[in-house]
Tab-separated table of C-alpha atoms in Angstrom:
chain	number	residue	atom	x	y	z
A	71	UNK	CA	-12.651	-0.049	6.285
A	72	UNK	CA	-11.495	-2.656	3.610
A	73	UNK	CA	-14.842	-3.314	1.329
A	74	UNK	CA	-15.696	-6.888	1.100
A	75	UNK	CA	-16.613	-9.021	-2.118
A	76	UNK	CA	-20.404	-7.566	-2.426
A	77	UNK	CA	-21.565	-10.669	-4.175
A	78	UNK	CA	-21.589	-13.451	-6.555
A	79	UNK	CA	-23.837	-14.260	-9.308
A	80	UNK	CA	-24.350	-16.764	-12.351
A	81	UNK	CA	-25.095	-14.557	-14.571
A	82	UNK	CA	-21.458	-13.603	-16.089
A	83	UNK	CA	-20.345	-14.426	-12.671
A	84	UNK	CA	-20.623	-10.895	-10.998
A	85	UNK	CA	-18.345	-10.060	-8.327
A	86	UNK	CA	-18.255	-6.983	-6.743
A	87	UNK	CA	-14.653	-5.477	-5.482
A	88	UNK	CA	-13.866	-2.274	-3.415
A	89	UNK	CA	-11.379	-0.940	-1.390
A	90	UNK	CA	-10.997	0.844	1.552
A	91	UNK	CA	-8.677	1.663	4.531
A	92	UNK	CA	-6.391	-1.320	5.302
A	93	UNK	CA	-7.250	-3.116	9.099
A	94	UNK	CA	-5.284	-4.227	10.993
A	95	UNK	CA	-4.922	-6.951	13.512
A	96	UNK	CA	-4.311	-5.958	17.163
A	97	UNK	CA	-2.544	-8.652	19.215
A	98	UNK	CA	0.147	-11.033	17.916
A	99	UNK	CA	-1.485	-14.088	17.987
A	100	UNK	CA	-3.690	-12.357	15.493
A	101	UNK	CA	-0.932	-10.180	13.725
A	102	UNK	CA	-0.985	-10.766	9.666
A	103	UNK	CA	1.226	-8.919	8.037
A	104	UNK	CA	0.296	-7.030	4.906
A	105	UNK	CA	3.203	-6.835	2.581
A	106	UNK	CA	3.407	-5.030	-0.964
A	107	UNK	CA	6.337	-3.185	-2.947
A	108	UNK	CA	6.286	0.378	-4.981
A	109	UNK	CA	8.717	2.278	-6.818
A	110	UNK	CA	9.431	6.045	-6.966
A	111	UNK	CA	10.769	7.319	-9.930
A	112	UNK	CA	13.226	10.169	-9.720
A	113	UNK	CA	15.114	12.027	-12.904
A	114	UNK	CA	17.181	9.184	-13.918
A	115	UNK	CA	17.172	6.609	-10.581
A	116	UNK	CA	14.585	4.608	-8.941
A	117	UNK	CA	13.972	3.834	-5.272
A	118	UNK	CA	12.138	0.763	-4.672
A	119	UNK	CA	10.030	0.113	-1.138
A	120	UNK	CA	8.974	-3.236	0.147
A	121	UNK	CA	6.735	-2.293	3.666
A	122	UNK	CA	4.414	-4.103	5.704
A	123	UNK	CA	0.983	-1.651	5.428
A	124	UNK	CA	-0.500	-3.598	8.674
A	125	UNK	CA	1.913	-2.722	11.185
A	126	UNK	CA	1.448	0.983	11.628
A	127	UNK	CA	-1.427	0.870	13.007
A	128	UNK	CA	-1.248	-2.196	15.429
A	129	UNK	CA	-0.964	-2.964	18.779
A	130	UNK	CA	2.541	-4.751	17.616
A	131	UNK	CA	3.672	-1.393	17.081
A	132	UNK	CA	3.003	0.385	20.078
A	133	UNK	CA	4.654	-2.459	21.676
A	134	UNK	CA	7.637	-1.379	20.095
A	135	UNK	CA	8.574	2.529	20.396
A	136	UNK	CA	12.578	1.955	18.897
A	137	UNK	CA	13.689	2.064	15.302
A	138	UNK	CA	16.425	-0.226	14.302
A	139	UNK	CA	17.796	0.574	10.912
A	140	UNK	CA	20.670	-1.208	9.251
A	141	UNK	CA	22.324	0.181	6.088
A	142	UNK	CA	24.468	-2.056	3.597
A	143	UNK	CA	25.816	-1.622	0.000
A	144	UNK	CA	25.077	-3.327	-2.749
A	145	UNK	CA	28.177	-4.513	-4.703
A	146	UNK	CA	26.795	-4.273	-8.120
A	147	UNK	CA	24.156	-2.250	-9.718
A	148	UNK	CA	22.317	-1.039	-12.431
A	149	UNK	CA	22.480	3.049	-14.153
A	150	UNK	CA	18.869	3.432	-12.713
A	151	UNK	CA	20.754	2.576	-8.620
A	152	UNK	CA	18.821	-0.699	-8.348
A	153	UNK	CA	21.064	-3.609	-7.473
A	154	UNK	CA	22.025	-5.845	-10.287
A	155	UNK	CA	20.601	-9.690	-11.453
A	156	UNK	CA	23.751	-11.399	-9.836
A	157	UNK	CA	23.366	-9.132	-6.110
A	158	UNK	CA	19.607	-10.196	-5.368
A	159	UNK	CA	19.944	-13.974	-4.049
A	160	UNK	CA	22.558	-12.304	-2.132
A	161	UNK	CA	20.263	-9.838	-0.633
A	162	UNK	CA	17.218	-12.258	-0.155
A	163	UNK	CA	19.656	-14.249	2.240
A	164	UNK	CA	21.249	-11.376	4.468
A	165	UNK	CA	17.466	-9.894	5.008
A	166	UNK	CA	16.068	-13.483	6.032
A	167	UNK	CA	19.450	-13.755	8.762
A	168	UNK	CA	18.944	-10.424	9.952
A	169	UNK	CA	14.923	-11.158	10.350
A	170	UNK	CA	15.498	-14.211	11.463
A	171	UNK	CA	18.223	-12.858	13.905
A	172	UNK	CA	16.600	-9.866	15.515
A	173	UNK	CA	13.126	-11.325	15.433
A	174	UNK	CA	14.517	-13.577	17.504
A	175	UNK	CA	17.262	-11.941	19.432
A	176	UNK	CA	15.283	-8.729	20.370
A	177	UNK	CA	11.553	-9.594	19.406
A	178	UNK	CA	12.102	-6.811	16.907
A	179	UNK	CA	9.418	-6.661	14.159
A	180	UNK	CA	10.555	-5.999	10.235
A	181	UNK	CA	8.847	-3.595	8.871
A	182	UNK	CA	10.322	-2.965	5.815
A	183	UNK	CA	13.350	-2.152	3.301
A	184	UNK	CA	14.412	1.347	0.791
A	185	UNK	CA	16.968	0.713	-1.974
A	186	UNK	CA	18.336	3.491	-3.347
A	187	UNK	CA	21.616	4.712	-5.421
A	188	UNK	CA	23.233	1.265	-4.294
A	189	UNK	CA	21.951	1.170	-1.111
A	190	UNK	CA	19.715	-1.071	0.901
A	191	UNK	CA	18.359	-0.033	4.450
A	192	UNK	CA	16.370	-2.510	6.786
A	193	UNK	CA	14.144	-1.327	9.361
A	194	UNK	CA	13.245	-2.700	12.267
A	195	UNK	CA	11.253	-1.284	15.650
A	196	UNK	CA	11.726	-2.975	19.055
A	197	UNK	CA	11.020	-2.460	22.706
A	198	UNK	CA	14.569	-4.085	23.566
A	199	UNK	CA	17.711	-2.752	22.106
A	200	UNK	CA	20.086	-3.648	24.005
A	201	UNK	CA	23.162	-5.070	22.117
A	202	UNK	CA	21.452	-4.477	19.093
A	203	UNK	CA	24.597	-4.033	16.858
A	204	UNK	CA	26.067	-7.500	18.335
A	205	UNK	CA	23.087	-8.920	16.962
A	206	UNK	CA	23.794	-7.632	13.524
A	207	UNK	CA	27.538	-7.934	13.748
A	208	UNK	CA	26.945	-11.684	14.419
A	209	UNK	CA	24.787	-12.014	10.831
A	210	UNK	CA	26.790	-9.271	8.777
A	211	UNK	CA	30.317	-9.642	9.445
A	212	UNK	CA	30.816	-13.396	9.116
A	213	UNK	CA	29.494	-12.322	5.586
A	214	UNK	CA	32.068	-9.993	4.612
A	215	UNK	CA	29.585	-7.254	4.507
A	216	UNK	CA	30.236	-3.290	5.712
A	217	UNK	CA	27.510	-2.102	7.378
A	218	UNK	CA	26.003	0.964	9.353
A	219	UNK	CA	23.308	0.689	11.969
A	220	UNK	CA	21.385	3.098	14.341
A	221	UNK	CA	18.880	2.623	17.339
A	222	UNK	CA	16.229	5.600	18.323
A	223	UNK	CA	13.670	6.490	19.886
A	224	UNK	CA	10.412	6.590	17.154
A	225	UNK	CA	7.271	6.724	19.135
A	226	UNK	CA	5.760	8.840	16.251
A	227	UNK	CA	7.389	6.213	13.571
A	228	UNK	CA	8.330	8.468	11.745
A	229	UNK	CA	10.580	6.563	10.033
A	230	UNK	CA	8.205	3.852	8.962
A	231	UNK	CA	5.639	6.291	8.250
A	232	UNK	CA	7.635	8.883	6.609
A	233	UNK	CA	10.705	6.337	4.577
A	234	UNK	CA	8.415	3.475	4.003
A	235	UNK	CA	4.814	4.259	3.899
A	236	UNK	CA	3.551	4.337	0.653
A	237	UNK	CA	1.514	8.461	0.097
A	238	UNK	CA	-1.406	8.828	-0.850
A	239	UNK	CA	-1.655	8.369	-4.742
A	240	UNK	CA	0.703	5.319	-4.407
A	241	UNK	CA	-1.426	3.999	-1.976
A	242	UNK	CA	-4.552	4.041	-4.274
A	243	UNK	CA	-2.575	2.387	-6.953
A	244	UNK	CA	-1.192	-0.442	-4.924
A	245	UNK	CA	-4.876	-1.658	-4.035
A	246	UNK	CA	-5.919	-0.579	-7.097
A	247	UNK	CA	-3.249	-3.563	-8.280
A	248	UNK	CA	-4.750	-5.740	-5.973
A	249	UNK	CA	-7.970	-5.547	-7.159
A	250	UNK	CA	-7.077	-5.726	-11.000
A	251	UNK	CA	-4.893	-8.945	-9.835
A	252	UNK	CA	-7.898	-10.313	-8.259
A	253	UNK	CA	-9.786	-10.009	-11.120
A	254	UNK	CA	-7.225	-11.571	-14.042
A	255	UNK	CA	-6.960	-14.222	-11.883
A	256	UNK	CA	-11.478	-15.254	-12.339
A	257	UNK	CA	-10.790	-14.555	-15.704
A	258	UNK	CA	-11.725	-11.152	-16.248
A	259	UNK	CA	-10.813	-9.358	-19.718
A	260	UNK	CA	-9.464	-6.113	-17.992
A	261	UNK	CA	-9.914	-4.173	-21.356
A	262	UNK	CA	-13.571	-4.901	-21.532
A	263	UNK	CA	-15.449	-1.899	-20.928
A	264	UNK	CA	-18.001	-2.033	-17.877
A	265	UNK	CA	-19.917	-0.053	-15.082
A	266	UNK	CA	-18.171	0.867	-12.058
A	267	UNK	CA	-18.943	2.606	-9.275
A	268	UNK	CA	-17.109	4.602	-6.839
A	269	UNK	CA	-17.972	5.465	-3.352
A	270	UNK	CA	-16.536	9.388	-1.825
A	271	UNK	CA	-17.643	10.928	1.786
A	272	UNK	CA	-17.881	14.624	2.746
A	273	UNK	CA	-17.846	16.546	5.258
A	274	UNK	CA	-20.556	19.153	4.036
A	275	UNK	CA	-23.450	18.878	1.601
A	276	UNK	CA	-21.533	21.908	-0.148
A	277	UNK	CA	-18.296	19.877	-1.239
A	278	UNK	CA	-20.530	17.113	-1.870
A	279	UNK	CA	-22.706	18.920	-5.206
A	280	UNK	CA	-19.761	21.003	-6.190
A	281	UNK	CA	-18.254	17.345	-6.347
A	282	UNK	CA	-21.044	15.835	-7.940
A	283	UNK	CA	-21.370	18.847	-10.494
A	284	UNK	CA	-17.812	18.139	-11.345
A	285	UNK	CA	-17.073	14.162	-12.117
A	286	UNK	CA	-20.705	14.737	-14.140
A	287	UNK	CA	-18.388	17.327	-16.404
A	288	UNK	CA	-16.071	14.371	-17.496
A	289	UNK	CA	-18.791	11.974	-18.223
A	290	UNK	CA	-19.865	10.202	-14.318
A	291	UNK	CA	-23.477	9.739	-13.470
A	292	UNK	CA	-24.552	10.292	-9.743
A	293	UNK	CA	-26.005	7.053	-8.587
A	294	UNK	CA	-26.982	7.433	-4.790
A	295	UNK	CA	-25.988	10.860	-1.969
A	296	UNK	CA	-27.000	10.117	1.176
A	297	UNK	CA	-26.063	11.069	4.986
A	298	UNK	CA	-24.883	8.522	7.151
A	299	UNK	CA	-26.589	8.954	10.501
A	300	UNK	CA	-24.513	9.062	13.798
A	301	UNK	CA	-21.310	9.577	11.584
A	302	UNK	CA	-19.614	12.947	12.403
A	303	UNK	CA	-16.696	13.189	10.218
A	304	UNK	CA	-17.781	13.107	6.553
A	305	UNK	CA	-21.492	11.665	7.219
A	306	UNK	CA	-22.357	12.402	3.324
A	307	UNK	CA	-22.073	9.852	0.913
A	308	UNK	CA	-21.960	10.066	-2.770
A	309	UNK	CA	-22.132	6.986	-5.345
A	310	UNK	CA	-21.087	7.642	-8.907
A	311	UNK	CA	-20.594	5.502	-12.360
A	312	UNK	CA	-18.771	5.509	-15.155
A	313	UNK	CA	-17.962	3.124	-18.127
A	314	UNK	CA	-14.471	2.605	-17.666
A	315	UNK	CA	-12.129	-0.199	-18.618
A	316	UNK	CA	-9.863	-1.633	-15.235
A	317	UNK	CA	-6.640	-2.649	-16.531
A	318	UNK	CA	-3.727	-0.985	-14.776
A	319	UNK	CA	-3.330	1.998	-16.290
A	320	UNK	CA	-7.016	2.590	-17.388
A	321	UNK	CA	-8.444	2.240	-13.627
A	322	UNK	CA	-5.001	4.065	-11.809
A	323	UNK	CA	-6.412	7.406	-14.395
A	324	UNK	CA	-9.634	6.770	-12.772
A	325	UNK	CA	-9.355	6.323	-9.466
A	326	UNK	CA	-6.455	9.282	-9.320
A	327	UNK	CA	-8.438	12.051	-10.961
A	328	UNK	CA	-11.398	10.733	-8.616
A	329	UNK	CA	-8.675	10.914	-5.352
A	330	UNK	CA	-7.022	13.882	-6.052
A	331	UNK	CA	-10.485	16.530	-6.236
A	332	UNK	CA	-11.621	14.644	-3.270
A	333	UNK	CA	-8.064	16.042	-1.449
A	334	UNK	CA	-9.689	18.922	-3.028
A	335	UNK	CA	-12.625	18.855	-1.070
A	336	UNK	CA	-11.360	17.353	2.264
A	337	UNK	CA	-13.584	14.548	1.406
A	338	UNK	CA	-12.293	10.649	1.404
A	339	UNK	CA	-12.276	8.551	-2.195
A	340	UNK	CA	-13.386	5.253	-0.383
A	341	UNK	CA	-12.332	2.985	-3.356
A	342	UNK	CA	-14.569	1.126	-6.670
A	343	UNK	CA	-16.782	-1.930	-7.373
A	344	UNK	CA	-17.309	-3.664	-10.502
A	345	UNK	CA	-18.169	-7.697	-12.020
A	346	UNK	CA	-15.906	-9.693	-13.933
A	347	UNK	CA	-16.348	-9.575	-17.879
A	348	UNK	CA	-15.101	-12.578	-18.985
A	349	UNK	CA	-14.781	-13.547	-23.323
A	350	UNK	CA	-18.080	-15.408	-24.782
A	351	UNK	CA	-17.864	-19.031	-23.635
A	352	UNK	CA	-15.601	-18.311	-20.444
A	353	UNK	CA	-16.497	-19.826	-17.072
C-alpha cells in the first residue's frame, strides 16, 4: 500500500517519503482518479500515454465490462509521430466533448489516451453501449474530423491494462517523479547527497541474504530483516541504505537496479524514504 509521510521534524525539516502500490477508491462517490503521463521511446518515434492508474482496480471498473475506443488523426505532426504545437488546443477540446459526451450519454468512464505515428486513440469502458457511435458521431463529425471506433467485450481489460498501463520499470519511475516533485516543491536541493532507505519483501529467507549479500556488493548497508507475522506471501522484510542523491535521474538508477534483482528474486521493491536537504539558511 501507498507509504505515508513518516514524519516531520525541525531539525532540517525531515520528511520522510515512500511509495508503494497505488489504492484505490471503491464506490463512485468516493472514486478519485489518479492521472499521470509516460513516454515510450522507440528507434526514431515516441508514443506518449496519459492513463488513469486508479481505475483498474476499482469497483468503477467492474461496473463497466465494455471497451469503447475511438481512433482519430492528427493533422500535423512532428518526425518523432507526436502531434505538432498548432494540433494540441485542438485535441484538448475534442477529448473534453467526447468525455463530456459519453460520460454523460453512456456513464462511460475515460480511462485514458495512446498517441502514436499521428494517431490519437481514446478509451473508454462502459456497461451501456448502446448507440455508442451516435454518441461520437454527434461530437466528431460536426468537427470535420474522420474517425474509427469499436465496442467489446473487456472483462479482463485488457486493453487498459495491456495499451495503457504503465509496466513495471515505468511504473517505478512515475512515482519515483512524484516523490522528487514533492520534494522540490519544500525546497529540497535534489543533488544533495543523503541517506535513504529502501524497503523489499521475500518470499523465502534464501532470496532474502542472497539479496542482502548483493546490494552490500555495490555499496548498501542492511539496516533491519525481519518476518512479518500472519503475512503469507513475502512475510520477510529487508531495510537497506545508501547515500544517494534523488534528482530524477540519480534516484530512477537507484530504485531500477534495486527493482529489477528483486524481479530477480520474486520478491517486491516496496519503494524509498528520505528528509529534505535544503541550502544553509533555507526554511
Amino acid at each position: 500500500m501507498l507509504r505515508k509521510i513518516l514524519g516531520a521534524f525541525t531539525m532540517k525539516k525531515i520528511i520522510a517519503f515512500c511509495w508503494g502500490l497505488l489504492m484505490v477508491c471503491g464506490v463512485n462517490a468516493q472514486y478519485r482518479e489518479d492521472w499521470d503521463t509516460y513516454v515510450n521511446e522507440f528507434s526514431d518515434h515516441l508514443s506518449s500515454v496519459m492513463v488513469d492508474l486508479a481505475f483498474g482496480g476499482s469497483t468503477e471498473a467492474r461496473l463497466r465490462p465494455n471497451a469503447i475506443i475511438i481512433r482519430i488523426r492528427v493533422d500535423s505532426i512532428r518526425t518523432n509521430g507526436m502531434p505538432a504545437e498548432n494540433q494540441l488546443k485542438k485535441l484538448n477540446i475534442v477529448e473534453d466533448r467526447l468525455v463530456e459526451q459519453l460520460t454523460g450519454r453512456l456513464q462511460a468512464m475515460y480511462t485514458g489516451r495512446f498517441t502514436k505515428d499521428g494517431k490519437r486513440d481514446f478509451y473508454f469502458y462502459s456497461n451501456d453501449t448502446s448507440n455508442y457511435r451516435l454518441a461520437i458521431a454527434e461530437v466528431l463529425d460536426p468537427m470535420h474530423i474522420s474517425w474509427l471506433a469499436k465496442a467489446q467485450t473487456d472483462t479482463g481489460y485488457s486493453n487498459y491494462f495491456n495499451v495503457l498501463y504503465p509496466g513495471g520499470k515505468q511504473l517505478e519511475s512515475m512515482k519515483n517523479r512524484r516523490v522528487v516533485d514533492n520534494l522540490k516543491e519544500k525546497g529540497d536541493v535534489l543533488t544533495a547527497p543523503r541517506k535513504i532507505n529502501h524497503f523489499i519483501f521475500f518470499k523465502t529467507e534464501k532470496d532474502r541474504k542472497e539479496y542482502a549479500f548483493t546490494v552490500q556488493d555495490n555499496g548498501f548497508t542492511v539496516e533491519n530483516a525481519g518476518k512479518e507475522i500472519g503475512v503469507n506471501d513475502r512475510p520477510y522484510t529487508l531495510q537497506i541504505s545508501r547515500i544517494d542523491k534523488v534528482d530524477y535521474n540519480s534516484i530512477d538508477k537507484v530504485t531500477l537496479y534495486l527493482w529489477e534483482l528483486a524481479v530477480k528474486y520474486s520478491a517486491k521493491y516496496d519503494g524509498w524514504e528520505t528528509f529534505v536537504v535544503k541550502e544553509e539558511g533555507g526554511r
